[in-house]
PDB file of C-alpha atoms in Angstrom:
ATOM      1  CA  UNK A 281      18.556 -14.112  12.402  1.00 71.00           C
ATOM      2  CA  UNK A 282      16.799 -11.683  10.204  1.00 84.00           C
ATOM      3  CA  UNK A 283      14.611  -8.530  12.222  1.00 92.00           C
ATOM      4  CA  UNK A 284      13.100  -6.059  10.951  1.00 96.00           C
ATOM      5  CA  UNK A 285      12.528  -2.473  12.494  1.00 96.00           C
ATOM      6  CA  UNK A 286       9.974  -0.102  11.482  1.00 96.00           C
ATOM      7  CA  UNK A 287       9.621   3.458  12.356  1.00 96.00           C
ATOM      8  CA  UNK A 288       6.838   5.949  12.115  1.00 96.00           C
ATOM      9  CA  UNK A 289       7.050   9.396  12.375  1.00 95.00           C
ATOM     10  CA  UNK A 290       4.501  12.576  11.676  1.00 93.00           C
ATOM     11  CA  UNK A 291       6.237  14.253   8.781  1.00 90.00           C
ATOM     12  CA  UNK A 292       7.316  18.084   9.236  1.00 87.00           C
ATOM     13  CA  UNK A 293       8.558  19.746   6.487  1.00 86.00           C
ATOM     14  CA  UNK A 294       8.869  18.037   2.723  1.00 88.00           C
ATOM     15  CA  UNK A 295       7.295  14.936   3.238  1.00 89.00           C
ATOM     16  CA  UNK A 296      10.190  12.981   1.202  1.00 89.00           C
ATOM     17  CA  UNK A 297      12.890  14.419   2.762  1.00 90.00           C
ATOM     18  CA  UNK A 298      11.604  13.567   6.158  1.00 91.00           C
ATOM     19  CA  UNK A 299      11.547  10.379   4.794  1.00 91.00           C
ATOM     20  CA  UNK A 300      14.979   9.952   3.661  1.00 90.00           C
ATOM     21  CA  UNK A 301      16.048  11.184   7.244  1.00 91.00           C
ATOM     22  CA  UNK A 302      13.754   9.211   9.175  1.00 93.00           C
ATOM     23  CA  UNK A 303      15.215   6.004   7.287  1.00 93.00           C
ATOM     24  CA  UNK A 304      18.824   6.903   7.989  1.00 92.00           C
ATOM     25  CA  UNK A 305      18.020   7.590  11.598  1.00 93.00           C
ATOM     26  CA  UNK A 306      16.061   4.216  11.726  1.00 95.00           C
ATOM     27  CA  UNK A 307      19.228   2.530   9.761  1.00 94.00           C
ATOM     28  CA  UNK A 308      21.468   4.302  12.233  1.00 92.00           C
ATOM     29  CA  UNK A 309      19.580   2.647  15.400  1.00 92.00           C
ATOM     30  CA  UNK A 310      19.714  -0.806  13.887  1.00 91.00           C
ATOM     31  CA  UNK A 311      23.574  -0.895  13.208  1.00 88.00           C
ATOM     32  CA  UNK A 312      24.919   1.306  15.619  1.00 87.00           C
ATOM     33  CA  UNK A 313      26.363   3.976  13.456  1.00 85.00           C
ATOM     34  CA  UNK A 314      25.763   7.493  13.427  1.00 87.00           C
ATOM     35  CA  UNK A 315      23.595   8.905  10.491  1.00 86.00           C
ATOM     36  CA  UNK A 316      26.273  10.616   9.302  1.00 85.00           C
ATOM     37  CA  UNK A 317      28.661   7.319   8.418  1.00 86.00           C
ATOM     38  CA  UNK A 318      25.715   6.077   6.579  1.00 89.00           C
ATOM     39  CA  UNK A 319      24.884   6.586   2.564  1.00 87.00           C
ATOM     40  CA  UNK A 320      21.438   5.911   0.892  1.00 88.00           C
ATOM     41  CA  UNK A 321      21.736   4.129  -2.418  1.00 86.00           C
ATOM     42  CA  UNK A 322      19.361   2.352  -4.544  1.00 88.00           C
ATOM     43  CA  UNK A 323      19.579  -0.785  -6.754  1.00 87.00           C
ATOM     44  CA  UNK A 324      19.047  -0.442 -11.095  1.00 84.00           C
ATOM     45  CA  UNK A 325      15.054  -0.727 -10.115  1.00 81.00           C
ATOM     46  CA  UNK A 326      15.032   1.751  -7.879  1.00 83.00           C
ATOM     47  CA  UNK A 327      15.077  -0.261  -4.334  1.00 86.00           C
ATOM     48  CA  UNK A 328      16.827   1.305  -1.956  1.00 89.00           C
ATOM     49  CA  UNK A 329      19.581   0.187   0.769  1.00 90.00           C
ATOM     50  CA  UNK A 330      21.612   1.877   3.426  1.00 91.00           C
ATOM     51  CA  UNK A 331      25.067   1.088   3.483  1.00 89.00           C
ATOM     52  CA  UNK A 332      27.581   2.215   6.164  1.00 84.00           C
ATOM     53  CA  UNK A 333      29.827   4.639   4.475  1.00 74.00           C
ATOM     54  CA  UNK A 334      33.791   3.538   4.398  1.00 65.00           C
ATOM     55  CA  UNK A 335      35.626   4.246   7.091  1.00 58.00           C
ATOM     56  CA  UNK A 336      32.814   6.028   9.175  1.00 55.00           C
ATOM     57  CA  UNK A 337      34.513   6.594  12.469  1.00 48.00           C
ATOM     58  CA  UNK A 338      32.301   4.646  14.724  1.00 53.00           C
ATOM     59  CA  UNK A 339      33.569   1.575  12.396  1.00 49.00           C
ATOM     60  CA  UNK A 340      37.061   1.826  12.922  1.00 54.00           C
ATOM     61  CA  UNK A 341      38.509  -0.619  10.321  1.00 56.00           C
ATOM     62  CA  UNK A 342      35.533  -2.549   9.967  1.00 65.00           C
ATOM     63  CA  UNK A 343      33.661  -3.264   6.208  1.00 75.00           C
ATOM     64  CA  UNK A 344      30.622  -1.603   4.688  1.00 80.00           C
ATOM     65  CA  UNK A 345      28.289  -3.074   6.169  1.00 84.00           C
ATOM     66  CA  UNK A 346      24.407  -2.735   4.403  1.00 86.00           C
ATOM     67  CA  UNK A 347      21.241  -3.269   5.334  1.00 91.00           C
ATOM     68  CA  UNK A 348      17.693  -3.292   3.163  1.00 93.00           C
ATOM     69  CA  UNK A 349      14.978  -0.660   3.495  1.00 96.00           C
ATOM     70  CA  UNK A 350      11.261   0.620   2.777  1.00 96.00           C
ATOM     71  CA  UNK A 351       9.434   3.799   2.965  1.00 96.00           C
ATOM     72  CA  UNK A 352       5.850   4.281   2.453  1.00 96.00           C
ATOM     73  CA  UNK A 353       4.403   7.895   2.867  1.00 91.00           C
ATOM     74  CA  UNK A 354       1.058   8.388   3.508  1.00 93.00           C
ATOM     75  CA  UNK A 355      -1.262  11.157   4.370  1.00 90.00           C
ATOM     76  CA  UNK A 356      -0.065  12.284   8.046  1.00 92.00           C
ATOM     77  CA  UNK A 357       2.196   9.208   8.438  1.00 95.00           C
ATOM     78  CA  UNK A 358       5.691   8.187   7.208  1.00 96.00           C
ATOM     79  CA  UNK A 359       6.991   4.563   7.804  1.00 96.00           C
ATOM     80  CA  UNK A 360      10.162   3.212   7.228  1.00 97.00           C
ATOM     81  CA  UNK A 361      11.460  -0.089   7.411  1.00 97.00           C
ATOM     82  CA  UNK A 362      15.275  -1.310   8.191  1.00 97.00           C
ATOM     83  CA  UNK A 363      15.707  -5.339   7.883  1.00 95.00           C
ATOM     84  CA  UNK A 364      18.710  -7.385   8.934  1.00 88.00           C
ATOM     85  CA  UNK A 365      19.197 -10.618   6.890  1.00 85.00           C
ATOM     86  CA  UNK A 366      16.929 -10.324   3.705  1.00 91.00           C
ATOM     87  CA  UNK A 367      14.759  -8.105   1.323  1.00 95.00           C
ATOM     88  CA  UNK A 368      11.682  -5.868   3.172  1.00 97.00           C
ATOM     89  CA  UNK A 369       8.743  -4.014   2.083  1.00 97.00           C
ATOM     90  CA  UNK A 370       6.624  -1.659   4.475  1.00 97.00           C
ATOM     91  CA  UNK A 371       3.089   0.214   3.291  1.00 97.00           C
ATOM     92  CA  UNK A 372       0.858   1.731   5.237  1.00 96.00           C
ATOM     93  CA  UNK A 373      -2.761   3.565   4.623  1.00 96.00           C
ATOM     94  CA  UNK A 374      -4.540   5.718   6.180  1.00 95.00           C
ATOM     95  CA  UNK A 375      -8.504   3.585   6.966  1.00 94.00           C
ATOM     96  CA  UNK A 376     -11.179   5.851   5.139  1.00 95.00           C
ATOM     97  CA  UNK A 377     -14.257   5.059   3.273  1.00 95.00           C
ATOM     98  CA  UNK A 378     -14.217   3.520  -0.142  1.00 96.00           C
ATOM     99  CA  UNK A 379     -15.880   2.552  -2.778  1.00 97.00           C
ATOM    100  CA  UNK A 380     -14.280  -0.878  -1.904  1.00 98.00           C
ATOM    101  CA  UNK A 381     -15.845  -3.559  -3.924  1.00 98.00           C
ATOM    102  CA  UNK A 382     -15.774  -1.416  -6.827  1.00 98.00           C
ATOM    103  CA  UNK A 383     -12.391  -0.821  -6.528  1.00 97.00           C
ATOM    104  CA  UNK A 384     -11.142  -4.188  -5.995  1.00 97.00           C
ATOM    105  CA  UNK A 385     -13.011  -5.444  -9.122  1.00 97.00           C
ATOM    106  CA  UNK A 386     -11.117  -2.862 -11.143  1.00 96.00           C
ATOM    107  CA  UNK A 387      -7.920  -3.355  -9.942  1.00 95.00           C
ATOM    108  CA  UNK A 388      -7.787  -7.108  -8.038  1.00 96.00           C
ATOM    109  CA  UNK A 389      -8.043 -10.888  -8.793  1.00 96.00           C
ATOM    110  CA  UNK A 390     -11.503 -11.920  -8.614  1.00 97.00           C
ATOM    111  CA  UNK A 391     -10.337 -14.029  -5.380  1.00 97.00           C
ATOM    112  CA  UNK A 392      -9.711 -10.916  -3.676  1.00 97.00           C
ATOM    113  CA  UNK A 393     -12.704  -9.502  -4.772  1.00 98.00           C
ATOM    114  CA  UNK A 394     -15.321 -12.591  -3.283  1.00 97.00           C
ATOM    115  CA  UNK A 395     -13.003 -12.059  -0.073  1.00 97.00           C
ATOM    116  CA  UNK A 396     -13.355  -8.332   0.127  1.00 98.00           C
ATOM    117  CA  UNK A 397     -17.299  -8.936  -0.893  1.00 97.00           C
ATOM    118  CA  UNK A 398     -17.460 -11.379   1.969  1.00 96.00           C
ATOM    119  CA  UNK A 399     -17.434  -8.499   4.854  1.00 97.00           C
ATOM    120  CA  UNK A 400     -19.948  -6.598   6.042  1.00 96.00           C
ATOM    121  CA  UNK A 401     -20.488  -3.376   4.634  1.00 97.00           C
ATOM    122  CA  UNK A 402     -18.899  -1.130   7.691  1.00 96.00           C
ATOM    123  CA  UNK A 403     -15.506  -3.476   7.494  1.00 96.00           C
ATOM    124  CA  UNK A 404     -14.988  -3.611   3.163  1.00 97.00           C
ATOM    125  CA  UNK A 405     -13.036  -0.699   3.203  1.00 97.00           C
ATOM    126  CA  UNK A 406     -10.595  -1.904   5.840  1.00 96.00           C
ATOM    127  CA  UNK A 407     -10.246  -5.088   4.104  1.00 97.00           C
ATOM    128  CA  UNK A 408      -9.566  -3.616   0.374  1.00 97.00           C
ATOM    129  CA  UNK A 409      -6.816  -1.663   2.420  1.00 97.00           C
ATOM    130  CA  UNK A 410      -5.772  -4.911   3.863  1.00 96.00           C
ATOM    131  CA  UNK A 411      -5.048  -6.873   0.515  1.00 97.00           C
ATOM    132  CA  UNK A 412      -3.867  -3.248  -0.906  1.00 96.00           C
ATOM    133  CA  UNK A 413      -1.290  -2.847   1.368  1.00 97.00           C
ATOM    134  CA  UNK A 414       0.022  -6.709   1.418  1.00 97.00           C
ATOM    135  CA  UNK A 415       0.289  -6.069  -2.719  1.00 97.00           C
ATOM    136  CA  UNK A 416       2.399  -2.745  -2.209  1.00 96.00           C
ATOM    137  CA  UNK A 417       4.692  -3.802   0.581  1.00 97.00           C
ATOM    138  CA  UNK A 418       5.395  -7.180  -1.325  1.00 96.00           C
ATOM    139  CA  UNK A 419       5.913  -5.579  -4.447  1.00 95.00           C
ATOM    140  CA  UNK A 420       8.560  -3.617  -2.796  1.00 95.00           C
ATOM    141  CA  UNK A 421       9.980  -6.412  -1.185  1.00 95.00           C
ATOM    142  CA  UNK A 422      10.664  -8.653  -4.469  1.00 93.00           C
ATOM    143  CA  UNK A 423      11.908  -5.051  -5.976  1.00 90.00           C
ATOM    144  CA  UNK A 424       9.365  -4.275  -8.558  1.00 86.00           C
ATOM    145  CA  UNK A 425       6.771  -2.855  -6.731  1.00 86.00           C
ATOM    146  CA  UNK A 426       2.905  -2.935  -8.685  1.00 85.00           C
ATOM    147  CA  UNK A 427       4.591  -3.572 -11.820  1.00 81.00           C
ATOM    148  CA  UNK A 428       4.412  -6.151 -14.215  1.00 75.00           C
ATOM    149  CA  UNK A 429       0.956  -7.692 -12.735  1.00 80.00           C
ATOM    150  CA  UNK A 430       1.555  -6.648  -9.022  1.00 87.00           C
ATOM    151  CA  UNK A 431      -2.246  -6.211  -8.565  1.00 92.00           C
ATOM    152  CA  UNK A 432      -3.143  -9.409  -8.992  1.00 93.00           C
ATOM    153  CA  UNK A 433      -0.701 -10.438  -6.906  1.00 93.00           C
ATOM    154  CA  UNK A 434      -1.755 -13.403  -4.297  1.00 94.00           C
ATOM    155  CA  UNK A 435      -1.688 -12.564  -1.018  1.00 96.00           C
ATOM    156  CA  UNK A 436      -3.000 -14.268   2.256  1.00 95.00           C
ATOM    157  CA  UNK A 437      -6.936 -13.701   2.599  1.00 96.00           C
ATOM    158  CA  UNK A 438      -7.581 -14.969   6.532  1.00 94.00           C
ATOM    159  CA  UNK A 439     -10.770 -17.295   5.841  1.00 92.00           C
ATOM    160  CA  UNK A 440     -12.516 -15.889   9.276  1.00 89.00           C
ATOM    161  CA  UNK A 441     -11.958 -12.104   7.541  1.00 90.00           C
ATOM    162  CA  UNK A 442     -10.217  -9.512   9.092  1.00 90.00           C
ATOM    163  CA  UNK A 443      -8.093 -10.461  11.783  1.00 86.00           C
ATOM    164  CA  UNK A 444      -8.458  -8.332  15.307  1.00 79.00           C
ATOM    165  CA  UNK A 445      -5.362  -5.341  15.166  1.00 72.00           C
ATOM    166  CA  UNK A 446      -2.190  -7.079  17.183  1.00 65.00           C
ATOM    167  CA  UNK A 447      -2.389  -4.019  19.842  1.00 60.00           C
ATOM    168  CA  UNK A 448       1.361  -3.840  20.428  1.00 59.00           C
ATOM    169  CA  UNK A 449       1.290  -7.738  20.643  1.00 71.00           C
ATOM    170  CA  UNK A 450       4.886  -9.174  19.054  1.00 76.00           C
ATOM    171  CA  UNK A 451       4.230 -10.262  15.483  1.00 92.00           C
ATOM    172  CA  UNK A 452       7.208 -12.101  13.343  1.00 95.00           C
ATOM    173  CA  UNK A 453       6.700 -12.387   9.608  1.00 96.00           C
ATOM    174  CA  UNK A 454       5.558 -15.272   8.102  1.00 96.00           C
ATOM    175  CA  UNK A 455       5.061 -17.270   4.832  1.00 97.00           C
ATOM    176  CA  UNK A 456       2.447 -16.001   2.553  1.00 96.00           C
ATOM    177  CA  UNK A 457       1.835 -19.105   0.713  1.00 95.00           C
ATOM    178  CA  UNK A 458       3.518 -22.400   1.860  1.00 94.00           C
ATOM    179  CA  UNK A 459       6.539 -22.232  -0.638  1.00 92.00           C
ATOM    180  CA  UNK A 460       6.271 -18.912  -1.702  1.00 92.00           C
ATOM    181  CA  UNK A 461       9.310 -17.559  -0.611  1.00 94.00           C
ATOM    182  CA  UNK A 462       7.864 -14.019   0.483  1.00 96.00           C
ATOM    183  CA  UNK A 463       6.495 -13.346   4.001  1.00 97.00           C
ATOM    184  CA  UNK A 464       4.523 -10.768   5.890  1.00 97.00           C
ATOM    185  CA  UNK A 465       2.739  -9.405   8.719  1.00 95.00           C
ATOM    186  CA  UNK A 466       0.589  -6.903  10.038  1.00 94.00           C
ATOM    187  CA  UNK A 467       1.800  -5.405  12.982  1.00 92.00           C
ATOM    188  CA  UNK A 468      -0.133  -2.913  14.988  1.00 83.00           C
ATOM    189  CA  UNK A 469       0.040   1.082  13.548  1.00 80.00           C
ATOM    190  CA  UNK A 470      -1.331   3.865  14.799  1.00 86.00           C
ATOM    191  CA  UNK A 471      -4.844   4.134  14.728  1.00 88.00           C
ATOM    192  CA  UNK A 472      -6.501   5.248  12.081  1.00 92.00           C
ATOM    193  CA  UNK A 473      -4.422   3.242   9.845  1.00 94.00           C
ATOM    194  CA  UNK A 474      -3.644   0.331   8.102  1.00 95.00           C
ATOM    195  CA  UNK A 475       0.170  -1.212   7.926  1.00 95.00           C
ATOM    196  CA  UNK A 476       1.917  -4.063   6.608  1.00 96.00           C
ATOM    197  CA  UNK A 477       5.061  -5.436   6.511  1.00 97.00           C
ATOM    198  CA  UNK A 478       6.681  -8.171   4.062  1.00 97.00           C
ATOM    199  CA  UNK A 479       9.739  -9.968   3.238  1.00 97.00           C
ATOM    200  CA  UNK A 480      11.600 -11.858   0.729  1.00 95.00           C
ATOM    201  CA  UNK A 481      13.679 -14.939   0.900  1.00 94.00           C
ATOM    202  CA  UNK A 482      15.063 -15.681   4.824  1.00 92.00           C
ATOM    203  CA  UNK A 483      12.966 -13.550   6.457  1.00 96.00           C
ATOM    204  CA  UNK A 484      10.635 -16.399   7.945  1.00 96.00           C
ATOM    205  CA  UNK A 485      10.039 -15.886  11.564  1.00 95.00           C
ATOM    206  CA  UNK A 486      12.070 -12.712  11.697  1.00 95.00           C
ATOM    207  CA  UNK A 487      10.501 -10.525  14.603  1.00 96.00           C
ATOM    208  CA  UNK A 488       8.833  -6.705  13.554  1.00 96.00           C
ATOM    209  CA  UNK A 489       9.001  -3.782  15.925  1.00 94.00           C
ATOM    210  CA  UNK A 490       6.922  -1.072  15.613  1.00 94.00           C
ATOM    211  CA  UNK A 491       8.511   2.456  17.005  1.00 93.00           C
ATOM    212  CA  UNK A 492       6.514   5.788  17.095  1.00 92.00           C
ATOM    213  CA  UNK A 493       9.256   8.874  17.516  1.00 91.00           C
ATOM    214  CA  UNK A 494       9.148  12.017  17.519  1.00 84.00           C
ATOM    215  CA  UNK A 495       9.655  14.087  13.276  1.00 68.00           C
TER     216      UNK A 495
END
């Protein structure tokens, strides 16, 4: 069954680089491979994967084995996700006040707009950053990211509003749409941001994990 493990880490140093080790340290952890019998690659669009590296010595004889990966990097805050079983996307914000509706009228569906519209004042920022991150994540997780009409994107709009934050309670990904193929969820971050989590084809039900370590 399909997991998926995301990591979150303070950056130090280059931002991107951090990145690219935190998400070989994260890939390490979920096979059981040290980071140095694992390669980062990335597909013709740009996605990239982790794949252990031939003949890495804590394989033995074993196949390449890969797995599929995210990174979002943020102000303060890099995430990375490692999934088992299928295609993942990870994005995460930082909460801060917006010019929400504003900005979901130029750049969203008018759907998401009469949802974003439909919170109080205090809570429209959070929920722009809500349907911005869902559009981000699953545009990384079909491979294409915001392109080719990724902001108008569907993506789930709770009818009671904003859900209350999953405070370290388990969350498993779950169909967007009923036949839609894509998943996600919205585990618990850090606070003072906003994260999301999504997945492509055979990642329904898969659990998410949330670590915080150390840069």
């Amino acid at each position: 069954m399909s997991r998926v493990e995301v990591w979150l880490a303070v950056p130090v140093g280059d931002q991107r680089k951090h990145a690219h080790a935190l998400l070989r340290r994260a890939a390490a952890a979920v096979l059981g491979i040290g980071p140095e019998g694992l390669a980062v690659a990335r597909e013709p669009g740009g996605r990239p994967y982790v794949v252990s590296r031939p003949g890495a010595a804590d394989r033995g004889s074993r196949p390449p084995v890969r797995v599929n990966v995210s990174v979002s990097h943020t102000r303060g805050l890099t995430a990375v996700a490692v999934c088992t079983g299928g295609d993942v996307g990870v994005d995460v914000e930082p909460a801060r006040e917006l010019p929400a509706v504003a900005l979901a009228r130029r750049w969203f569906a008018e759907e998401d707009v009469r949802w974003i519209e439909g919170h109080a004042p205090a809570l429209r920022a959070r929920a722009l950053l809500w349907v911005w991150t869902h559009k981000e994540a699953l545009g990384k997780a079909v491979g294409t990211g915001l392109a080719g009409g990724g902001r108008l994107r569907p993506v789930p709009l709770p009818a009671s509003g904003l859900p209350p934050e999953p405070a370290g309670r388990p969350v498993t990904l779950r169909e967007i749409f009923p036949g839609a193929g894509l998943t996600s969820a919205v585990p618990g971050g850090p606070e003072g941001y906003v994260l999301c989590v999504a997945g492509g084809p055979g990642t329904e039900g898969a659990p998410v994990s949330v670590t915080q370590v150390d840069g």
